[in-house]
């Protein structure tokens, strides 16, 4: 096990390409963050010109993740998180939500973008009781992720695997399923899987905007049907209400019924 704060591996800022829009920086822009470049703002504005609802999807996705983490800590008793595809730090990151509820929680973040890594070093601090570590790795290399994460997490204890808007970057669906299977196979009984991704078959305007974005030369993100997203949870016990639009997964009580957005997710337990 590591010290409370694990210093990320060194990064080379020269590897940050500011001439091409990057999905993590565009997502940060939609969330209201400042860690982006003019090229990202231009791409984000071009996207919202076609589909303004993407901002709602981005913020609803973050709210879904916050509610997932709160459930995992407060109701399921989880104290370890493996968050793959971290993206740029904004408000209410996984460790902030989890450690506010249980300061001893340990979190490992995984991403392979040099700008994300640079910001992780500056912003992802842990409580003294817990730990926050960062791994520079690609989601397509689950064995490397598991080996590095084991330096901070105890895989003999239940762990929550977070895959938020990352599997869409794996173009081959069978490969994406294989990655999920490999990662979950390393986690013990009582662990959880949280996934949310953009969904196809819900909003044709969203699909038009995403397809145009994918054709623009930016790193593509592949929308999947709700059935395909649901299949990622095969062999696990879905927590009610199952795989639903992220706005409708255990919404805060007392709020009006939320609209269905083309982003679906769920949470499931490994028996």
PDB file of C-alpha atoms in Angstrom:
ATOM      1  CA  UNK A   1       0.000   0.000   0.000  1.00  0.00           C
ATOM      2  CA  UNK A   2       1.199   3.540  -0.667  1.00  0.00           C
ATOM      3  CA  UNK A   3       1.462   6.760   1.240  1.00  0.00           C
ATOM      4  CA  UNK A   4      -1.722   8.879   1.307  1.00  0.00           C
ATOM      5  CA  UNK A   5      -0.754  10.781  -1.841  1.00  0.00           C
ATOM      6  CA  UNK A   6       0.973   8.944  -4.656  1.00  0.00           C
ATOM      7  CA  UNK A   7       2.876  11.262  -6.979  1.00  0.00           C
ATOM      8  CA  UNK A   8       1.998  10.624 -10.633  1.00  0.00           C
ATOM      9  CA  UNK A   9       4.713   9.663 -13.066  1.00  0.00           C
ATOM     10  CA  UNK A  10       6.523  12.638 -14.681  1.00  0.00           C
ATOM     11  CA  UNK A  11       4.940  14.029 -17.811  1.00  0.00           C
ATOM     12  CA  UNK A  12       6.328  15.951 -20.758  1.00  0.00           C
ATOM     13  CA  UNK A  13       4.254  19.055 -21.399  1.00  0.00           C
ATOM     14  CA  UNK A  14       5.586  19.151 -24.966  1.00  0.00           C
ATOM     15  CA  UNK A  15       3.435  16.105 -25.698  1.00  0.00           C
ATOM     16  CA  UNK A  16       0.279  18.205 -25.298  1.00  0.00           C
ATOM     17  CA  UNK A  17      -0.970  18.970 -28.805  1.00  0.00           C
ATOM     18  CA  UNK A  18      -2.889  22.245 -28.666  1.00  0.00           C
ATOM     19  CA  UNK A  19      -3.595  22.296 -32.397  1.00  0.00           C
ATOM     20  CA  UNK A  20      -6.105  19.428 -32.350  1.00  0.00           C
ATOM     21  CA  UNK A  21      -9.251  19.367 -30.182  1.00  0.00           C
ATOM     22  CA  UNK A  22      -9.229  16.723 -27.483  1.00  0.00           C
ATOM     23  CA  UNK A  23     -12.341  15.081 -26.038  1.00  0.00           C
ATOM     24  CA  UNK A  24     -11.233  15.439 -22.398  1.00  0.00           C
ATOM     25  CA  UNK A  25     -10.625  19.167 -22.835  1.00  0.00           C
ATOM     26  CA  UNK A  26     -13.899  19.663 -24.743  1.00  0.00           C
ATOM     27  CA  UNK A  27     -15.766  17.782 -21.999  1.00  0.00           C
ATOM     28  CA  UNK A  28     -14.068  20.029 -19.450  1.00  0.00           C
ATOM     29  CA  UNK A  29     -15.267  23.065 -21.409  1.00  0.00           C
ATOM     30  CA  UNK A  30     -18.857  21.789 -21.455  1.00  0.00           C
ATOM     31  CA  UNK A  31     -18.676  21.194 -17.704  1.00  0.00           C
ATOM     32  CA  UNK A  32     -17.690  24.823 -17.205  1.00  0.00           C
ATOM     33  CA  UNK A  33     -14.001  24.131 -16.568  1.00  0.00           C
ATOM     34  CA  UNK A  34     -11.059  26.271 -17.676  1.00  0.00           C
ATOM     35  CA  UNK A  35      -8.535  23.564 -18.575  1.00  0.00           C
ATOM     36  CA  UNK A  36      -8.875  23.762 -22.345  1.00  0.00           C
ATOM     37  CA  UNK A  37      -7.534  25.636 -25.365  1.00  0.00           C
ATOM     38  CA  UNK A  38      -9.201  27.799 -28.045  1.00  0.00           C
ATOM     39  CA  UNK A  39      -9.245  24.828 -30.422  1.00  0.00           C
ATOM     40  CA  UNK A  40     -11.267  22.871 -27.844  1.00  0.00           C
ATOM     41  CA  UNK A  41     -13.687  25.732 -27.280  1.00  0.00           C
ATOM     42  CA  UNK A  42     -14.157  26.076 -31.042  1.00  0.00           C
ATOM     43  CA  UNK A  43     -14.881  22.373 -31.408  1.00  0.00           C
ATOM     44  CA  UNK A  44     -17.189  22.441 -28.404  1.00  0.00           C
ATOM     45  CA  UNK A  45     -19.082  25.445 -29.760  1.00  0.00           C
ATOM     46  CA  UNK A  46     -19.379  23.827 -33.188  1.00  0.00           C
ATOM     47  CA  UNK A  47     -20.849  20.738 -31.542  1.00  0.00           C
ATOM     48  CA  UNK A  48     -23.326  22.691 -29.425  1.00  0.00           C
ATOM     49  CA  UNK A  49     -24.399  24.665 -32.495  1.00  0.00           C
ATOM     50  CA  UNK A  50     -25.700  21.376 -33.909  1.00  0.00           C
ATOM     51  CA  UNK A  51     -26.771  19.837 -30.603  1.00  0.00           C
ATOM     52  CA  UNK A  52     -27.040  22.203 -27.613  1.00  0.00           C
ATOM     53  CA  UNK A  53     -28.159  19.292 -25.457  1.00  0.00           C
ATOM     54  CA  UNK A  54     -24.594  17.983 -25.195  1.00  0.00           C
ATOM     55  CA  UNK A  55     -23.993  20.325 -22.248  1.00  0.00           C
ATOM     56  CA  UNK A  56     -26.944  18.754 -20.432  1.00  0.00           C
ATOM     57  CA  UNK A  57     -25.560  15.284 -21.224  1.00  0.00           C
ATOM     58  CA  UNK A  58     -22.101  16.193 -19.923  1.00  0.00           C
ATOM     59  CA  UNK A  59     -23.416  17.632 -16.676  1.00  0.00           C
ATOM     60  CA  UNK A  60     -25.972  14.858 -16.209  1.00  0.00           C
ATOM     61  CA  UNK A  61     -23.181  12.321 -16.661  1.00  0.00           C
ATOM     62  CA  UNK A  62     -21.148  13.956 -13.892  1.00  0.00           C
ATOM     63  CA  UNK A  63     -24.200  14.053 -11.602  1.00  0.00           C
ATOM     64  CA  UNK A  64     -24.855  10.347 -12.302  1.00  0.00           C
ATOM     65  CA  UNK A  65     -21.295   9.510 -11.307  1.00  0.00           C
ATOM     66  CA  UNK A  66     -21.625  11.535  -8.105  1.00  0.00           C
ATOM     67  CA  UNK A  67     -24.794   9.644  -7.137  1.00  0.00           C
ATOM     68  CA  UNK A  68     -23.133   6.305  -7.973  1.00  0.00           C
ATOM     69  CA  UNK A  69     -20.167   7.082  -5.743  1.00  0.00           C
ATOM     70  CA  UNK A  70     -22.390   8.293  -2.902  1.00  0.00           C
ATOM     71  CA  UNK A  71     -24.369   5.045  -3.071  1.00  0.00           C
ATOM     72  CA  UNK A  72     -21.208   2.940  -3.184  1.00  0.00           C
ATOM     73  CA  UNK A  73     -19.683   4.602  -0.134  1.00  0.00           C
ATOM     74  CA  UNK A  74     -22.780   5.223   1.976  1.00  0.00           C
ATOM     75  CA  UNK A  75     -24.903   2.167   1.175  1.00  0.00           C
ATOM     76  CA  UNK A  76     -22.528  -0.466  -0.204  1.00  0.00           C
ATOM     77  CA  UNK A  77     -19.601   0.288   2.103  1.00  0.00           C
ATOM     78  CA  UNK A  78     -17.029   0.528  -0.711  1.00  0.00           C
ATOM     79  CA  UNK A  79     -13.702   2.093   0.248  1.00  0.00           C
ATOM     80  CA  UNK A  80     -11.686   1.482  -2.932  1.00  0.00           C
ATOM     81  CA  UNK A  81     -12.202   2.923  -6.411  1.00  0.00           C
ATOM     82  CA  UNK A  82     -10.480   2.296  -9.741  1.00  0.00           C
ATOM     83  CA  UNK A  83     -11.542   5.154 -12.028  1.00  0.00           C
ATOM     84  CA  UNK A  84     -10.416   4.598 -15.635  1.00  0.00           C
ATOM     85  CA  UNK A  85     -10.673   7.437 -18.133  1.00  0.00           C
ATOM     86  CA  UNK A  86     -10.505  10.109 -15.482  1.00  0.00           C
ATOM     87  CA  UNK A  87     -10.504  13.132 -17.746  1.00  0.00           C
ATOM     88  CA  UNK A  88      -9.543  16.584 -16.556  1.00  0.00           C
ATOM     89  CA  UNK A  89     -10.252  17.339 -12.903  1.00  0.00           C
ATOM     90  CA  UNK A  90     -13.346  19.466 -12.367  1.00  0.00           C
ATOM     91  CA  UNK A  91     -15.692  19.797  -9.420  1.00  0.00           C
ATOM     92  CA  UNK A  92     -16.794  16.707  -7.484  1.00  0.00           C
ATOM     93  CA  UNK A  93     -14.177  14.253  -8.678  1.00  0.00           C
ATOM     94  CA  UNK A  94     -14.388  10.660  -7.483  1.00  0.00           C
ATOM     95  CA  UNK A  95     -11.991  11.121  -4.554  1.00  0.00           C
ATOM     96  CA  UNK A  96     -13.691  14.334  -3.438  1.00  0.00           C
ATOM     97  CA  UNK A  97     -17.128  12.736  -3.271  1.00  0.00           C
ATOM     98  CA  UNK A  98     -15.893   9.476  -1.742  1.00  0.00           C
ATOM     99  CA  UNK A  99     -13.478  10.901   0.813  1.00  0.00           C
ATOM    100  CA  UNK A 100     -15.953  13.502   1.989  1.00  0.00           C
ATOM    101  CA  UNK A 101     -18.174  10.593   3.029  1.00  0.00           C
ATOM    102  CA  UNK A 102     -15.369   8.255   4.140  1.00  0.00           C
ATOM    103  CA  UNK A 103     -11.927   9.895   4.466  1.00  0.00           C
ATOM    104  CA  UNK A 104     -10.127   6.539   4.470  1.00  0.00           C
ATOM    105  CA  UNK A 105     -11.215   5.744   0.899  1.00  0.00           C
ATOM    106  CA  UNK A 106      -8.466   4.913  -1.599  1.00  0.00           C
ATOM    107  CA  UNK A 107      -8.768   5.937  -5.248  1.00  0.00           C
ATOM    108  CA  UNK A 108      -6.667   5.160  -8.303  1.00  0.00           C
ATOM    109  CA  UNK A 109      -7.237   7.285 -11.390  1.00  0.00           C
ATOM    110  CA  UNK A 110      -6.198   6.098 -14.851  1.00  0.00           C
ATOM    111  CA  UNK A 111      -5.766   8.140 -18.022  1.00  0.00           C
ATOM    112  CA  UNK A 112      -3.164   8.482 -20.761  1.00  0.00           C
ATOM    113  CA  UNK A 113      -3.469  12.108 -21.813  1.00  0.00           C
ATOM    114  CA  UNK A 114      -0.433  14.225 -20.832  1.00  0.00           C
ATOM    115  CA  UNK A 115      -2.534  17.282 -20.009  1.00  0.00           C
ATOM    116  CA  UNK A 116      -4.763  15.210 -17.721  1.00  0.00           C
ATOM    117  CA  UNK A 117      -1.642  13.828 -16.041  1.00  0.00           C
ATOM    118  CA  UNK A 118      -0.191  17.292 -15.511  1.00  0.00           C
ATOM    119  CA  UNK A 119      -3.382  18.536 -13.886  1.00  0.00           C
ATOM    120  CA  UNK A 120      -3.732  15.388 -11.807  1.00  0.00           C
ATOM    121  CA  UNK A 121      -0.405  16.126 -10.164  1.00  0.00           C
ATOM    122  CA  UNK A 122      -1.572  19.603  -9.224  1.00  0.00           C
ATOM    123  CA  UNK A 123      -5.170  18.968  -8.237  1.00  0.00           C
ATOM    124  CA  UNK A 124      -5.847  15.386  -7.155  1.00  0.00           C
ATOM    125  CA  UNK A 125      -4.966  15.480  -3.472  1.00  0.00           C
ATOM    126  CA  UNK A 126      -6.043  12.908  -0.915  1.00  0.00           C
ATOM    127  CA  UNK A 127      -7.135  13.068   2.684  1.00  0.00           C
ATOM    128  CA  UNK A 128      -4.407  11.973   5.091  1.00  0.00           C
ATOM    129  CA  UNK A 129      -6.494   8.921   6.036  1.00  0.00           C
ATOM    130  CA  UNK A 130      -6.923   7.677   2.477  1.00  0.00           C
ATOM    131  CA  UNK A 131      -4.932   7.639  -0.756  1.00  0.00           C
ATOM    132  CA  UNK A 132      -5.186   9.075  -4.250  1.00  0.00           C
ATOM    133  CA  UNK A 133      -2.917   7.715  -6.979  1.00  0.00           C
ATOM    134  CA  UNK A 134      -2.660   8.267 -10.710  1.00  0.00           C
ATOM    135  CA  UNK A 135      -1.654   5.800 -13.439  1.00  0.00           C
ATOM    136  CA  UNK A 136      -0.609   6.847 -16.927  1.00  0.00           C
ATOM    137  CA  UNK A 137      -2.121   3.988 -18.932  1.00  0.00           C
ATOM    138  CA  UNK A 138      -4.582   3.225 -21.720  1.00  0.00           C
ATOM    139  CA  UNK A 139      -7.908   1.501 -21.106  1.00  0.00           C
ATOM    140  CA  UNK A 140      -6.891  -1.013 -23.781  1.00  0.00           C
ATOM    141  CA  UNK A 141      -4.106  -2.316 -21.500  1.00  0.00           C
ATOM    142  CA  UNK A 142      -6.036  -3.718 -18.513  1.00  0.00           C
ATOM    143  CA  UNK A 143      -3.156  -5.888 -17.294  1.00  0.00           C
ATOM    144  CA  UNK A 144      -0.887  -2.848 -16.922  1.00  0.00           C
ATOM    145  CA  UNK A 145      -3.666  -0.971 -15.146  1.00  0.00           C
ATOM    146  CA  UNK A 146      -4.276  -3.790 -12.682  1.00  0.00           C
ATOM    147  CA  UNK A 147      -0.588  -4.283 -11.946  1.00  0.00           C
ATOM    148  CA  UNK A 148      -0.033  -0.584 -11.249  1.00  0.00           C
ATOM    149  CA  UNK A 149      -3.277  -0.130  -9.308  1.00  0.00           C
ATOM    150  CA  UNK A 150      -2.380  -3.007  -6.987  1.00  0.00           C
ATOM    151  CA  UNK A 151       0.338  -0.785  -5.490  1.00  0.00           C
ATOM    152  CA  UNK A 152      -2.407   1.393  -3.972  1.00  0.00           C
ATOM    153  CA  UNK A 153      -5.498  -0.822  -3.877  1.00  0.00           C
ATOM    154  CA  UNK A 154      -5.926  -4.165  -2.123  1.00  0.00           C
ATOM    155  CA  UNK A 155      -7.651  -6.392  -4.674  1.00  0.00           C
ATOM    156  CA  UNK A 156      -8.550  -8.783  -1.903  1.00  0.00           C
ATOM    157  CA  UNK A 157     -11.119  -6.218  -0.797  1.00  0.00           C
ATOM    158  CA  UNK A 158     -14.249  -5.095  -2.693  1.00  0.00           C
ATOM    159  CA  UNK A 159     -13.466  -2.367  -5.210  1.00  0.00           C
ATOM    160  CA  UNK A 160     -15.628  -0.206  -7.461  1.00  0.00           C
ATOM    161  CA  UNK A 161     -14.551  -0.024 -11.098  1.00  0.00           C
ATOM    162  CA  UNK A 162     -15.611   3.255 -12.736  1.00  0.00           C
ATOM    163  CA  UNK A 163     -15.770   3.420 -16.553  1.00  0.00           C
ATOM    164  CA  UNK A 164     -17.401   6.762 -17.248  1.00  0.00           C
ATOM    165  CA  UNK A 165     -17.566   7.789 -20.910  1.00  0.00           C
ATOM    166  CA  UNK A 166     -14.453   5.789 -21.769  1.00  0.00           C
ATOM    167  CA  UNK A 167     -15.666   2.611 -23.476  1.00  0.00           C
ATOM    168  CA  UNK A 168     -16.971   4.684 -26.382  1.00  0.00           C
ATOM    169  CA  UNK A 169     -13.331   5.352 -27.251  1.00  0.00           C
ATOM    170  CA  UNK A 170     -12.822   1.620 -27.847  1.00  0.00           C
ATOM    171  CA  UNK A 171     -14.132   1.251 -31.384  1.00  0.00           C
ATOM    172  CA  UNK A 172     -14.447  -2.545 -31.389  1.00  0.00           C
ATOM    173  CA  UNK A 173     -17.383  -3.610 -29.233  1.00  0.00           C
ATOM    174  CA  UNK A 174     -16.024  -7.089 -28.542  1.00  0.00           C
ATOM    175  CA  UNK A 175     -12.735  -5.584 -27.406  1.00  0.00           C
ATOM    176  CA  UNK A 176     -14.589  -3.203 -25.100  1.00  0.00           C
ATOM    177  CA  UNK A 177     -16.477  -6.124 -23.556  1.00  0.00           C
ATOM    178  CA  UNK A 178     -13.245  -8.076 -23.173  1.00  0.00           C
ATOM    179  CA  UNK A 179     -11.649  -5.161 -21.309  1.00  0.00           C
ATOM    180  CA  UNK A 180     -14.561  -5.000 -18.864  1.00  0.00           C
ATOM    181  CA  UNK A 181     -14.441  -8.756 -18.324  1.00  0.00           C
ATOM    182  CA  UNK A 182     -10.680  -8.739 -17.684  1.00  0.00           C
ATOM    183  CA  UNK A 183     -10.868  -5.879 -15.199  1.00  0.00           C
ATOM    184  CA  UNK A 184     -13.799  -7.320 -13.270  1.00  0.00           C
ATOM    185  CA  UNK A 185     -12.192 -10.766 -13.161  1.00  0.00           C
ATOM    186  CA  UNK A 186      -9.418  -9.292 -11.009  1.00  0.00           C
ATOM    187  CA  UNK A 187     -11.861  -7.887  -8.440  1.00  0.00           C
ATOM    188  CA  UNK A 188     -13.302  -9.980  -5.608  1.00  0.00           C
ATOM    189  CA  UNK A 189     -16.895 -10.775  -4.736  1.00  0.00           C
ATOM    190  CA  UNK A 190     -18.703  -7.696  -3.465  1.00  0.00           C
ATOM    191  CA  UNK A 191     -17.036  -5.406  -6.013  1.00  0.00           C
ATOM    192  CA  UNK A 192     -19.039  -3.104  -8.273  1.00  0.00           C
ATOM    193  CA  UNK A 193     -19.006  -1.950 -11.880  1.00  0.00           C
ATOM    194  CA  UNK A 194     -20.212   1.545 -12.835  1.00  0.00           C
ATOM    195  CA  UNK A 195     -20.545   2.385 -16.536  1.00  0.00           C
ATOM    196  CA  UNK A 196     -22.112   5.254 -18.402  1.00  0.00           C
ATOM    197  CA  UNK A 197     -21.751   6.080 -22.087  1.00  0.00           C
ATOM    198  CA  UNK A 198     -23.436   7.995 -24.861  1.00  0.00           C
ATOM    199  CA  UNK A 199     -26.324   5.982 -26.281  1.00  0.00           C
ATOM    200  CA  UNK A 200     -27.530   5.474 -29.835  1.00  0.00           C
ATOM    201  CA  UNK A 201     -31.194   5.134 -30.715  1.00  0.00           C
ATOM    202  CA  UNK A 202     -32.468   7.871 -28.385  1.00  0.00           C
ATOM    203  CA  UNK A 203     -31.791  11.232 -30.035  1.00  0.00           C
ATOM    204  CA  UNK A 204     -31.061  11.453 -33.786  1.00  0.00           C
ATOM    205  CA  UNK A 205     -29.792  15.042 -33.510  1.00  0.00           C
ATOM    206  CA  UNK A 206     -27.207  13.918 -30.961  1.00  0.00           C
ATOM    207  CA  UNK A 207     -26.161  11.080 -33.259  1.00  0.00           C
ATOM    208  CA  UNK A 208     -25.778  13.486 -36.188  1.00  0.00           C
ATOM    209  CA  UNK A 209     -23.573  15.789 -34.110  1.00  0.00           C
ATOM    210  CA  UNK A 210     -21.451  12.928 -32.788  1.00  0.00           C
ATOM    211  CA  UNK A 211     -20.989  11.366 -36.218  1.00  0.00           C
ATOM    212  CA  UNK A 212     -19.877  14.749 -37.581  1.00  0.00           C
ATOM    213  CA  UNK A 213     -17.444  15.136 -34.691  1.00  0.00           C
ATOM    214  CA  UNK A 214     -16.013  11.683 -35.367  1.00  0.00           C
ATOM    215  CA  UNK A 215     -15.497  12.622 -39.023  1.00  0.00           C
ATOM    216  CA  UNK A 216     -13.708  15.875 -38.101  1.00  0.00           C
ATOM    217  CA  UNK A 217     -10.344  14.293 -37.349  1.00  0.00           C
ATOM    218  CA  UNK A 218     -10.761  14.441 -33.573  1.00  0.00           C
ATOM    219  CA  UNK A 219     -10.398  11.268 -31.504  1.00  0.00           C
ATOM    220  CA  UNK A 220     -13.676   9.459 -32.227  1.00  0.00           C
ATOM    221  CA  UNK A 221     -16.207   8.441 -29.604  1.00  0.00           C
ATOM    222  CA  UNK A 222     -18.602   5.637 -30.556  1.00  0.00           C
ATOM    223  CA  UNK A 223     -22.193   5.750 -29.370  1.00  0.00           C
ATOM    224  CA  UNK A 224     -23.719   2.382 -28.481  1.00  0.00           C
ATOM    225  CA  UNK A 225     -27.264   1.125 -28.123  1.00  0.00           C
ATOM    226  CA  UNK A 226     -28.795   0.723 -24.694  1.00  0.00           C
ATOM    227  CA  UNK A 227     -28.743  -3.067 -25.191  1.00  0.00           C
ATOM    228  CA  UNK A 228     -25.008  -2.930 -25.947  1.00  0.00           C
ATOM    229  CA  UNK A 229     -24.335  -0.845 -22.844  1.00  0.00           C
ATOM    230  CA  UNK A 230     -26.446  -3.245 -20.777  1.00  0.00           C
ATOM    231  CA  UNK A 231     -24.445  -6.224 -22.026  1.00  0.00           C
ATOM    232  CA  UNK A 232     -21.313  -4.826 -20.367  1.00  0.00           C
ATOM    233  CA  UNK A 233     -22.946  -5.857 -17.074  1.00  0.00           C
ATOM    234  CA  UNK A 234     -23.497  -9.520 -18.058  1.00  0.00           C
ATOM    235  CA  UNK A 235     -22.856 -11.869 -15.151  1.00  0.00           C
ATOM    236  CA  UNK A 236     -23.308  -9.131 -12.547  1.00  0.00           C
ATOM    237  CA  UNK A 237     -26.292  -8.153 -10.405  1.00  0.00           C
ATOM    238  CA  UNK A 238     -27.676  -4.810 -11.555  1.00  0.00           C
ATOM    239  CA  UNK A 239     -28.694  -2.372  -8.849  1.00  0.00           C
ATOM    240  CA  UNK A 240     -32.198  -0.943  -9.342  1.00  0.00           C
ATOM    241  CA  UNK A 241     -33.281   0.776 -11.540  1.00  0.00           C
ATOM    242  CA  UNK A 242     -30.856  -1.020 -13.897  1.00  0.00           C
ATOM    243  CA  UNK A 243     -29.445   0.577 -17.030  1.00  0.00           C
ATOM    244  CA  UNK A 244     -31.344   3.800 -17.622  1.00  0.00           C
ATOM    245  CA  UNK A 245     -30.813   7.322 -18.869  1.00  0.00           C
ATOM    246  CA  UNK A 246     -28.305   8.857 -16.456  1.00  0.00           C
ATOM    247  CA  UNK A 247     -30.815  11.488 -15.393  1.00  0.00           C
ATOM    248  CA  UNK A 248     -33.124   8.734 -14.128  1.00  0.00           C
ATOM    249  CA  UNK A 249     -30.661   6.695 -12.075  1.00  0.00           C
ATOM    250  CA  UNK A 250     -31.685   7.301  -8.456  1.00  0.00           C
ATOM    251  CA  UNK A 251     -32.358  11.047  -8.908  1.00  0.00           C
ATOM    252  CA  UNK A 252     -32.269  13.303  -5.893  1.00  0.00           C
ATOM    253  CA  UNK A 253     -35.627  13.127  -4.082  1.00  0.00           C
ATOM    254  CA  UNK A 254     -38.014  16.007  -4.475  1.00  0.00           C
ATOM    255  CA  UNK A 255     -36.817  17.077  -7.902  1.00  0.00           C
ATOM    256  CA  UNK A 256     -39.077  17.122 -10.984  1.00  0.00           C
ATOM    257  CA  UNK A 257     -38.931  14.079 -13.234  1.00  0.00           C
ATOM    258  CA  UNK A 258     -35.847  14.490 -15.373  1.00  0.00           C
ATOM    259  CA  UNK A 259     -35.868  14.288 -19.146  1.00  0.00           C
ATOM    260  CA  UNK A 260     -34.410  11.235 -20.855  1.00  0.00           C
ATOM    261  CA  UNK A 261     -31.031  12.062 -22.376  1.00  0.00           C
ATOM    262  CA  UNK A 262     -28.945   9.973 -24.768  1.00  0.00           C
ATOM    263  CA  UNK A 263     -26.510   8.870 -22.089  1.00  0.00           C
ATOM    264  CA  UNK A 264     -27.203   5.596 -20.324  1.00  0.00           C
ATOM    265  CA  UNK A 265     -25.579   3.955 -17.372  1.00  0.00           C
ATOM    266  CA  UNK A 266     -25.920   1.603 -14.480  1.00  0.00           C
ATOM    267  CA  UNK A 267     -24.278   0.047 -11.466  1.00  0.00           C
ATOM    268  CA  UNK A 268     -23.894  -3.669 -10.790  1.00  0.00           C
ATOM    269  CA  UNK A 269     -22.456  -5.907  -8.066  1.00  0.00           C
ATOM    270  CA  UNK A 270     -20.231  -8.930  -8.492  1.00  0.00           C
ATOM    271  CA  UNK A 271     -21.700 -11.824  -6.500  1.00  0.00           C
TER     272      UNK A 271
END
